[in-house]
Each structure stands twice: as structure tokens, then as C-alpha cells.
Amino acid sequence: MGLFKRNPFGHILFLKKWLIRIMGAMSHRRFRGFNELQIEGSEIIKNLPENNVLFISNHQTYFADVVAMFHVFNASLSGRGDSIKNVGYLWNPKLNIYYVAAKETMKSGLLPKILAYAGSVSIERTWRAAGQDVNRQVRMSDITNIGTALNDGWVITFPQGTTTPFKPIRKGTAHIIKRYKPIVVPIVIDGFRRSFDKKGLRIKKKNILQSMEIKEPLVIDYDNESTEDIVKKIEFAIEQHPSFLKVLTPQQIKEQEELNKLREW
Ligand SMILES: CCCCCCCCCCCCCCCC(=O)OC[C@@H](O)COP(=O)(O)O
């Protein structure tokens, strides 16, 4: 027992709280200020249990996606409806929020190392490392660490494991779901790629329409559905199934163009 309370990963919660407060205050304007993040579904956040929740999302930038989610989750928990107005919601942030990240990304500099303290469950990707295709074994400790995080709270994951859109969903996510049986909440984000650089640290363009849609939890029969079925469900839920690339109706194209106008830079 030390002087400070720690989480199951040994992180001192007092430090984690200050890190979130400071990073949150510094990043708030990126989502409400010179950009205006459009949020949908924040009431879903309010009704979730304290732990064993897995958020699955499409992925656009290394760091900004997760930072935006920390804002939205905490704002929703402090009673804001689809809004991150008034950053006071970060004074007492939810401390048991984690995110799954590539180990190499979280070790790639001082800032990522600091951000990791805010809740990274860092894992080794089995199929890609240092920009090369590789083929390596899943590490058991990576899986159990995700289990530990789920047991303690909420976990954000990007099942495609890369910021390239329409890449396949990694099967590992489905295995995790069958094994730990979390509530699975899909999230679809957009506009991050245009407002930030690849890492999500530099601002590429202001006044970009950013959006985050939180969807109803997936209905999953954990024991009887196959990993393939679950992968398919995830693909549709986070709108990364190839069919989302297919021919659109003239009405849909018109709507897309309207939206793209708002994203122009
Ligand atoms: C309110 C603000 C509170 C601040 C909380 C800190 C949040 C830390 C954000 C860190 C998020 C890291 C998330 C996962 C990053 C990741 O692992 O991305 C995949 C890339 O590696 C590889 O992608 P690619 O190069 O496209 O194949």
C-alpha cells in the first residue's frame, strides 16, 4: 500500500487525474472552439454500467480520436446532452477509461509516453510493425491486460488496428468479445482526418465539421455466435463494411456533397 491509490496497472490515480485535466484543458478548443464536434447518442453513455464496456470505433488519427472520446464520455457523464460545452466536466474525470493502442505508437516519443499514462493498454500488433507487414503470435499478456482493463472499467478499441479506412476488422476483437462478454458500444467518427495530421497532434485545418455518433450496444450471443459473425457485425456497426463504399443513390450523393462542403479546406 502506497500513499496513493493505484489502478490494477499500477498507475497512480491522482497523477492520471491531473494528466486528463491538463491534456483536456489544452485540447478542448480543438473540438469546441475553432472546430465544433457534432455529437450524437451521448445518452447511451449515461446508461452504461461502471465496467466491462468495450467501445469499438473506426480510426482516423492516432491520438485525437481517443482524446475526443475522453471529452465526450466525461461530458455525457456530467449531464451534458450531445455537447462538450464548458470543460468543467473534466475536473472529476472517470478514471477507469482505457484504450487499446499499438505499443510502437505509444513508445514513439515523449508525448505518447505521457499519454500512455492516461490509460493505454499497449499491445503488439500481430500483422504490422514499423511500417512493415509481419506475422507474429498474439501475446497472451496483451489479451489478459485487455481483460484486466475491462474488469476495471471501459475500454476503447479500434478493431481495424490502423487509421487506413476500410481495412478488415481484426479477429482478435471478436475473440476478446467472446471471452470477456463486454457490452459492445459502436462509435463512428468523421472529420478528424481532415482537421488533424495523421498523428492527431498538429492542426491541419480549422472549422472542419467533426462528428461522433455513439450507437446502441450490439446485441450479441457471446457463446453461440462465431467470431466471423461478430466481425461482420462490427464491420457494419462502425460503417467499415465494403458495401459502404458501393454506389450511392443520387440523393445520398447530394447529402454527402453537402456534408463535404462543410468539411472543405
Ligand atoms: C480529455 C483528454 C484526456 C487525455 C487523454 C489521453 C488520451 C491519449 C490518446 C492516445 C490514443 C492512442 C490510441 C491508439 C493509437 C494507435 O494504436 O493507432 C494505430 C497506429 O498506431 C497505427 O496506425 P497506422 O500507422 O495507421 O497503421
mmCIF file of C-alpha atoms and ligand atoms in Angstrom:
data_model
loop_
_atom_site.group_PDB
_atom_site.id
_atom_site.type_symbol
_atom_site.label_atom_id
_atom_site.label_comp_id
_atom_site.label_asym_id
_atom_site.label_seq_id
_atom_site.Cartn_x
_atom_site.Cartn_y
_atom_site.Cartn_z
ATOM 1 C CA MET A 1 0.000 0.000 0.000
ATOM 2 C CA GLY A 2 1.466 3.306 -1.000
ATOM 3 C CA LEU A 3 0.342 6.767 -0.141
ATOM 4 C CA PHE A 4 -1.636 6.997 -3.368
ATOM 5 C CA LYS A 5 -4.427 4.892 -4.741
ATOM 6 C CA ARG A 6 -3.429 2.928 -7.829
ATOM 7 C CA ASN A 7 -5.378 1.118 -10.537
ATOM 8 C CA PRO A 8 -4.743 -2.549 -11.468
ATOM 9 C CA PHE A 9 -1.933 -1.449 -13.805
ATOM 10 C CA GLY A 10 -0.136 0.353 -11.009
ATOM 11 C CA HIS A 11 -0.942 3.838 -12.269
ATOM 12 C CA ILE A 12 -1.364 6.437 -9.547
ATOM 13 C CA LEU A 13 -4.905 7.746 -9.971
ATOM 14 C CA PHE A 14 -4.053 11.197 -8.670
ATOM 15 C CA LEU A 15 -1.474 11.630 -11.445
ATOM 16 C CA LYS A 16 -3.801 10.207 -14.041
ATOM 17 C CA LYS A 17 -6.492 12.674 -12.988
ATOM 18 C CA TRP A 18 -4.169 15.658 -13.372
ATOM 19 C CA LEU A 19 -2.932 14.422 -16.714
ATOM 20 C CA ILE A 20 -6.501 14.218 -18.015
ATOM 21 C CA ARG A 21 -7.351 17.640 -16.595
ATOM 22 C CA ILE A 22 -4.328 19.271 -18.208
ATOM 23 C CA MET A 23 -4.490 17.481 -21.565
ATOM 24 C CA GLY A 24 -8.229 18.073 -21.605
ATOM 25 C CA ALA A 25 -7.922 21.805 -20.983
ATOM 26 C CA MET A 26 -5.271 22.041 -23.692
ATOM 27 C CA SER A 27 -7.256 20.112 -26.284
ATOM 28 C CA HIS A 28 -10.796 21.384 -25.639
ATOM 29 C CA ARG A 29 -10.729 24.096 -28.324
ATOM 30 C CA ARG A 30 -9.841 21.527 -30.946
ATOM 31 C CA PHE A 31 -13.323 20.080 -30.558
ATOM 32 C CA ARG A 32 -15.279 23.052 -29.306
ATOM 33 C CA GLY A 33 -13.867 26.386 -30.326
ATOM 34 C CA PHE A 34 -12.332 26.536 -33.731
ATOM 35 C CA ASN A 35 -13.992 23.229 -34.551
ATOM 36 C CA GLU A 36 -17.456 22.196 -33.431
ATOM 37 C CA LEU A 37 -17.709 18.470 -32.780
ATOM 38 C CA GLN A 38 -21.209 17.209 -33.585
ATOM 39 C CA ILE A 39 -22.169 14.531 -31.086
ATOM 40 C CA GLU A 40 -24.992 12.033 -31.314
ATOM 41 C CA GLY A 41 -26.040 9.419 -28.776
ATOM 42 C CA SER A 42 -24.500 10.755 -25.590
ATOM 43 C CA GLU A 43 -27.474 9.477 -23.563
ATOM 44 C CA ILE A 44 -26.224 5.951 -24.329
ATOM 45 C CA ILE A 45 -23.053 6.752 -22.355
ATOM 46 C CA LYS A 46 -25.028 7.763 -19.269
ATOM 47 C CA ASN A 47 -26.814 4.432 -19.078
ATOM 48 C CA LEU A 48 -23.758 2.176 -19.228
ATOM 49 C CA PRO A 49 -22.541 0.124 -16.268
ATOM 50 C CA GLU A 50 -19.369 1.006 -14.384
ATOM 51 C CA ASN A 51 -17.241 -1.642 -16.059
ATOM 52 C CA ASN A 52 -16.981 -4.311 -18.776
ATOM 53 C CA VAL A 53 -17.866 -1.938 -21.605
ATOM 54 C CA LEU A 54 -15.978 -2.116 -24.907
ATOM 55 C CA PHE A 55 -16.216 0.775 -27.351
ATOM 56 C CA ILE A 56 -15.426 -0.152 -30.940
ATOM 57 C CA SER A 57 -14.697 2.670 -33.351
ATOM 58 C CA ASN A 58 -13.372 3.432 -36.788
ATOM 59 C CA HIS A 59 -9.972 5.096 -36.599
ATOM 60 C CA GLN A 60 -8.767 8.317 -38.247
ATOM 61 C CA THR A 61 -5.854 9.757 -36.249
ATOM 62 C CA TYR A 62 -3.540 8.167 -33.668
ATOM 63 C CA PHE A 63 -4.310 10.420 -30.722
ATOM 64 C CA ALA A 64 -7.157 12.865 -31.446
ATOM 65 C CA ASP A 65 -9.832 10.153 -31.756
ATOM 66 C CA VAL A 66 -9.287 8.970 -28.188
ATOM 67 C CA VAL A 67 -8.890 12.478 -26.773
ATOM 68 C CA ALA A 68 -12.261 13.435 -28.300
ATOM 69 C CA MET A 69 -13.848 10.355 -26.736
ATOM 70 C CA PHE A 70 -12.462 11.235 -23.289
ATOM 71 C CA HIS A 71 -14.132 14.635 -23.702
ATOM 72 C CA VAL A 72 -17.455 13.255 -24.908
ATOM 73 C CA PHE A 73 -17.659 10.437 -22.337
ATOM 74 C CA ASN A 74 -16.910 12.718 -19.405
ATOM 75 C CA ALA A 75 -19.201 15.479 -20.631
ATOM 76 C CA SER A 76 -22.043 12.982 -21.026
ATOM 77 C CA LEU A 77 -21.429 11.539 -17.573
ATOM 78 C CA SER A 78 -21.666 15.024 -16.081
ATOM 79 C CA GLY A 79 -25.061 15.501 -17.637
ATOM 80 C CA ARG A 80 -24.347 17.336 -20.872
ATOM 81 C CA GLY A 81 -26.502 16.191 -23.779
ATOM 82 C CA ASP A 82 -24.585 15.746 -27.031
ATOM 83 C CA SER A 83 -22.320 18.622 -26.040
ATOM 84 C CA ILE A 84 -18.876 19.275 -24.582
ATOM 85 C CA LYS A 85 -19.707 22.829 -23.589
ATOM 86 C CA ASN A 86 -17.819 24.093 -20.514
ATOM 87 C CA VAL A 87 -14.779 21.941 -19.857
ATOM 88 C CA GLY A 88 -15.585 21.754 -16.113
ATOM 89 C CA TYR A 89 -16.699 18.168 -16.695
ATOM 90 C CA LEU A 90 -13.026 17.204 -16.632
ATOM 91 C CA TRP A 91 -12.478 18.263 -13.034
ATOM 92 C CA ASN A 92 -13.594 14.848 -11.882
ATOM 93 C CA PRO A 93 -12.998 12.636 -14.895
ATOM 94 C CA LYS A 94 -13.896 8.975 -14.993
ATOM 95 C CA LEU A 95 -10.555 7.390 -14.198
ATOM 96 C CA ASN A 96 -11.226 3.853 -15.351
ATOM 97 C CA ILE A 97 -11.303 4.569 -19.082
ATOM 98 C CA TYR A 98 -8.656 2.707 -21.105
ATOM 99 C CA TYR A 99 -7.776 2.441 -24.760
ATOM 100 C CA VAL A 100 -6.031 -0.269 -26.739
ATOM 101 C CA ALA A 101 -3.038 1.087 -28.645
ATOM 102 C CA ALA A 102 -0.131 -0.218 -30.672
ATOM 103 C CA LYS A 103 2.875 -0.468 -28.374
ATOM 104 C CA GLU A 104 5.185 1.031 -31.002
ATOM 105 C CA THR A 105 2.953 4.121 -31.273
ATOM 106 C CA MET A 106 2.871 4.717 -27.537
ATOM 107 C CA LYS A 107 6.662 4.442 -27.318
ATOM 108 C CA SER A 108 7.343 6.730 -30.260
ATOM 109 C CA GLY A 109 8.216 9.839 -28.263
ATOM 110 C CA LEU A 110 7.854 11.698 -25.011
ATOM 111 C CA LEU A 111 4.283 12.879 -25.557
ATOM 112 C CA PRO A 112 2.931 9.407 -26.439
ATOM 113 C CA LYS A 113 4.701 8.036 -23.354
ATOM 114 C CA ILE A 114 2.957 10.621 -21.210
ATOM 115 C CA LEU A 115 -0.398 9.983 -22.901
ATOM 116 C CA ALA A 116 0.003 6.274 -22.223
ATOM 117 C CA TYR A 117 -0.340 7.018 -18.524
ATOM 118 C CA ALA A 118 -3.898 8.220 -19.172
ATOM 119 C CA GLY A 119 -4.930 4.629 -19.848
ATOM 120 C CA SER A 120 -3.115 2.856 -22.655
ATOM 121 C CA VAL A 121 -3.358 -0.897 -22.854
ATOM 122 C CA SER A 122 -0.425 -1.218 -25.219
ATOM 123 C CA ILE A 123 -0.328 -4.305 -27.375
ATOM 124 C CA GLU A 124 1.854 -5.700 -30.129
ATOM 125 C CA ARG A 125 0.077 -5.821 -33.459
ATOM 126 C CA THR A 126 0.492 -9.272 -34.973
ATOM 127 C CA TRP A 127 0.413 -8.217 -38.607
ATOM 128 C CA ARG A 128 2.236 -4.924 -38.791
ATOM 129 C CA ALA A 129 5.292 -3.406 -37.141
ATOM 130 C CA ALA A 130 7.431 -0.392 -38.054
ATOM 131 C CA GLY A 131 5.555 0.100 -41.325
ATOM 132 C CA GLN A 132 6.211 -3.473 -42.485
ATOM 133 C CA ASP A 133 3.899 -6.457 -42.788
ATOM 134 C CA VAL A 134 4.868 -9.035 -40.202
ATOM 135 C CA ASN A 135 3.374 -12.226 -38.902
ATOM 136 C CA ARG A 136 3.774 -12.808 -35.211
ATOM 137 C CA GLN A 137 1.963 -14.599 -32.451
ATOM 138 C CA VAL A 138 -0.675 -12.924 -30.301
ATOM 139 C CA ARG A 139 0.810 -12.278 -26.885
ATOM 140 C CA MET A 140 -1.278 -13.811 -24.138
ATOM 141 C CA SER A 141 -0.357 -10.979 -21.788
ATOM 142 C CA ASP A 142 -1.904 -8.491 -24.232
ATOM 143 C CA ILE A 143 -5.209 -10.344 -24.064
ATOM 144 C CA THR A 144 -5.199 -10.619 -20.289
ATOM 145 C CA ASN A 145 -4.328 -6.917 -19.979
ATOM 146 C CA ILE A 146 -7.399 -6.033 -22.030
ATOM 147 C CA GLY A 147 -9.365 -8.342 -19.723
ATOM 148 C CA THR A 148 -7.970 -6.547 -16.685
ATOM 149 C CA ALA A 149 -8.955 -3.176 -18.163
ATOM 150 C CA LEU A 150 -12.478 -4.383 -18.954
ATOM 151 C CA ASN A 151 -12.807 -5.759 -15.465
ATOM 152 C CA ASP A 152 -11.853 -2.363 -14.093
ATOM 153 C CA GLY A 153 -13.811 -0.121 -16.453
ATOM 154 C CA TRP A 154 -14.370 0.980 -20.027
ATOM 155 C CA VAL A 155 -12.081 0.167 -22.937
ATOM 156 C CA ILE A 156 -11.889 1.921 -26.308
ATOM 157 C CA THR A 157 -10.578 -0.113 -29.223
ATOM 158 C CA PHE A 158 -10.129 0.387 -32.944
ATOM 159 C CA PRO A 159 -10.801 -3.086 -34.359
ATOM 160 C CA GLN A 160 -9.105 -2.319 -37.681
ATOM 161 C CA GLY A 161 -5.891 -1.585 -35.820
ATOM 162 C CA THR A 162 -4.911 1.081 -38.334
ATOM 163 C CA THR A 163 -6.014 4.531 -39.462
ATOM 164 C CA THR A 164 -6.400 3.385 -43.085
ATOM 165 C CA PRO A 165 -10.155 3.251 -43.784
ATOM 166 C CA PHE A 166 -11.979 0.094 -44.902
ATOM 167 C CA LYS A 167 -9.230 -2.239 -43.734
ATOM 168 C CA PRO A 168 -10.568 -5.538 -42.399
ATOM 169 C CA ILE A 169 -11.640 -5.943 -38.790
ATOM 170 C CA ARG A 170 -9.036 -7.921 -36.844
ATOM 171 C CA LYS A 171 -10.401 -11.186 -35.488
ATOM 172 C CA GLY A 172 -8.771 -10.549 -32.134
ATOM 173 C CA THR A 173 -11.515 -8.085 -31.241
ATOM 174 C CA ALA A 174 -14.150 -10.790 -31.738
ATOM 175 C CA HIS A 175 -12.141 -13.217 -29.583
ATOM 176 C CA ILE A 176 -11.925 -10.619 -26.831
ATOM 177 C CA ILE A 177 -15.695 -10.090 -27.028
ATOM 178 C CA LYS A 178 -16.462 -13.808 -26.802
ATOM 179 C CA ARG A 179 -14.046 -14.240 -23.956
ATOM 180 C CA TYR A 180 -14.891 -11.301 -21.696
ATOM 181 C CA LYS A 181 -18.516 -10.739 -22.808
ATOM 182 C CA PRO A 182 -18.484 -6.942 -22.516
ATOM 183 C CA ILE A 183 -21.272 -4.601 -23.560
ATOM 184 C CA VAL A 184 -20.118 -3.515 -27.030
ATOM 185 C CA VAL A 185 -20.843 0.099 -27.984
ATOM 186 C CA PRO A 186 -20.101 1.146 -31.590
ATOM 187 C CA ILE A 187 -18.821 4.621 -32.411
ATOM 188 C CA VAL A 188 -18.446 6.223 -35.835
ATOM 189 C CA ILE A 189 -16.243 9.287 -36.146
ATOM 190 C CA ASP A 190 -15.540 11.556 -39.091
ATOM 191 C CA GLY A 191 -13.764 14.776 -39.941
ATOM 192 C CA PHE A 192 -10.729 14.013 -37.771
ATOM 193 C CA ARG A 193 -8.548 13.091 -40.696
ATOM 194 C CA ARG A 194 -9.205 16.487 -42.253
ATOM 195 C CA SER A 195 -8.788 18.596 -39.152
ATOM 196 C CA PHE A 196 -5.589 16.968 -37.881
ATOM 197 C CA ASP A 197 -2.435 15.370 -39.212
ATOM 198 C CA LYS A 198 -2.060 11.582 -39.128
ATOM 199 C CA LYS A 199 -0.998 11.595 -35.514
ATOM 200 C CA GLY A 200 -3.823 13.901 -34.482
ATOM 201 C CA LEU A 201 -1.415 16.306 -32.814
ATOM 202 C CA ARG A 202 -0.979 19.052 -35.390
ATOM 203 C CA ILE A 203 -3.949 21.089 -36.556
ATOM 204 C CA LYS A 204 -4.209 20.840 -40.314
ATOM 205 C CA LYS A 205 -7.275 22.985 -40.793
ATOM 206 C CA LYS A 206 -9.754 24.786 -38.580
ATOM 207 C CA ASN A 207 -13.531 24.975 -38.985
ATOM 208 C CA ILE A 208 -13.887 21.397 -40.055
ATOM 209 C CA LEU A 209 -17.084 19.508 -39.406
ATOM 210 C CA GLN A 210 -16.129 16.763 -36.956
ATOM 211 C CA SER A 211 -18.677 14.191 -35.915
ATOM 212 C CA MET A 212 -19.037 11.392 -33.388
ATOM 213 C CA GLU A 213 -22.008 9.065 -33.385
ATOM 214 C CA ILE A 214 -22.449 6.738 -30.434
ATOM 215 C CA LYS A 215 -24.720 3.832 -31.279
ATOM 216 C CA GLU A 216 -26.870 1.470 -29.208
ATOM 217 C CA PRO A 217 -24.908 -1.516 -27.831
ATOM 218 C CA LEU A 218 -24.706 -4.503 -30.165
ATOM 219 C CA VAL A 219 -26.897 -7.493 -29.482
ATOM 220 C CA ILE A 220 -24.507 -10.443 -29.283
ATOM 221 C CA ASP A 221 -24.977 -14.077 -28.352
ATOM 222 C CA TYR A 222 -21.499 -14.466 -26.884
ATOM 223 C CA ASP A 223 -21.435 -18.247 -26.767
ATOM 224 C CA ASN A 224 -23.212 -19.189 -29.963
ATOM 225 C CA GLU A 225 -22.118 -16.575 -32.469
ATOM 226 C CA SER A 226 -18.905 -17.308 -34.346
ATOM 227 C CA THR A 227 -16.005 -14.882 -34.452
ATOM 228 C CA GLU A 228 -16.818 -14.377 -38.168
ATOM 229 C CA ASP A 229 -20.400 -13.361 -37.305
ATOM 230 C CA ILE A 230 -19.127 -10.897 -34.729
ATOM 231 C CA VAL A 231 -16.536 -9.489 -37.130
ATOM 232 C CA LYS A 232 -19.293 -8.902 -39.680
ATOM 233 C CA LYS A 233 -21.460 -7.165 -37.084
ATOM 234 C CA ILE A 234 -18.590 -4.879 -36.118
ATOM 235 C CA GLU A 235 -17.872 -4.083 -39.757
ATOM 236 C CA PHE A 236 -21.410 -2.823 -40.294
ATOM 237 C CA ALA A 237 -21.713 -1.115 -36.926
ATOM 238 C CA ILE A 238 -18.634 1.044 -37.419
ATOM 239 C CA GLU A 239 -19.524 1.520 -41.101
ATOM 240 C CA GLN A 240 -16.383 -0.095 -42.445
ATOM 241 C CA HIS A 241 -18.022 -2.916 -44.407
ATOM 242 C CA PRO A 242 -17.037 -2.737 -48.121
ATOM 243 C CA SER A 243 -20.693 -2.122 -49.009
ATOM 244 C CA PHE A 244 -20.353 1.352 -47.521
ATOM 245 C CA LEU A 245 -18.030 2.062 -50.454
ATOM 246 C CA LYS A 246 -20.569 0.973 -53.073
ATOM 247 C CA VAL A 247 -22.632 3.043 -55.456
ATOM 248 C CA LEU A 248 -24.799 5.595 -53.722
ATOM 249 C CA THR A 249 -28.221 6.866 -54.775
ATOM 250 C CA PRO A 250 -28.332 10.407 -56.229
ATOM 251 C CA GLN A 251 -29.989 11.581 -53.005
ATOM 252 C CA GLN A 252 -27.181 10.087 -50.873
ATOM 253 C CA ILE A 253 -24.553 11.635 -53.137
ATOM 254 C CA LYS A 254 -26.228 15.015 -52.761
ATOM 255 C CA GLU A 255 -26.249 14.669 -48.976
ATOM 256 C CA GLN A 256 -22.603 13.612 -48.959
ATOM 257 C CA GLU A 257 -21.666 16.602 -51.066
ATOM 258 C CA GLU A 258 -23.467 18.947 -48.709
ATOM 259 C CA LEU A 259 -21.516 17.452 -45.814
ATOM 260 C CA ASN A 260 -18.248 17.571 -47.714
ATOM 261 C CA LYS A 261 -18.787 21.269 -48.372
ATOM 262 C CA LEU A 262 -18.714 21.794 -44.620
ATOM 263 C CA ARG A 263 -15.514 19.779 -44.428
ATOM 264 C CA GLU A 264 -13.775 21.642 -47.237
ATOM 265 C CA TRP A 265 -10.457 23.313 -46.582
HETATM 266 C C1 LIG B 1 -9.543 14.796 -22.224
HETATM 267 C C2 LIG B 1 -8.205 14.463 -22.722
HETATM 268 C C3 LIG B 1 -7.547 13.441 -21.919
HETATM 269 C C4 LIG B 1 -6.277 12.965 -22.485
HETATM 270 C C5 LIG B 1 -6.274 11.513 -22.534
HETATM 271 C C6 LIG B 1 -5.137 10.954 -23.269
HETATM 272 C C7 LIG B 1 -5.560 10.192 -24.446
HETATM 273 C C8 LIG B 1 -4.439 9.512 -25.108
HETATM 274 C C9 LIG B 1 -4.680 9.225 -26.523
HETATM 275 C C10 LIG B 1 -3.824 8.127 -27.066
HETATM 276 C C11 LIG B 1 -4.569 7.346 -28.073
HETATM 277 C C12 LIG B 1 -3.845 6.247 -28.763
HETATM 278 C C13 LIG B 1 -4.845 5.399 -29.475
HETATM 279 C C14 LIG B 1 -4.414 4.308 -30.368
HETATM 280 C C15 LIG B 1 -3.334 4.668 -31.340
HETATM 281 C C16 LIG B 1 -2.988 3.561 -32.237
HETATM 282 O O1 LIG B 1 -2.562 2.493 -31.858
HETATM 283 O O2 LIG B 1 -3.200 3.841 -33.543
HETATM 284 C C17 LIG B 1 -2.815 2.931 -34.531
HETATM 285 C C18 LIG B 1 -1.488 3.314 -35.042
HETATM 286 O O3 LIG B 1 -0.516 3.100 -34.080
HETATM 287 C C19 LIG B 1 -1.097 2.584 -36.282
HETATM 288 O O4 LIG B 1 -1.837 3.087 -37.287
HETATM 289 P P1 LIG B 1 -1.308 3.090 -38.782
HETATM 290 O O5 LIG B 1 0.017 3.800 -38.809
HETATM 291 O O6 LIG B 1 -2.402 3.813 -39.495
HETATM 292 O O7 LIG B 1 -1.218 1.627 -39.225
#
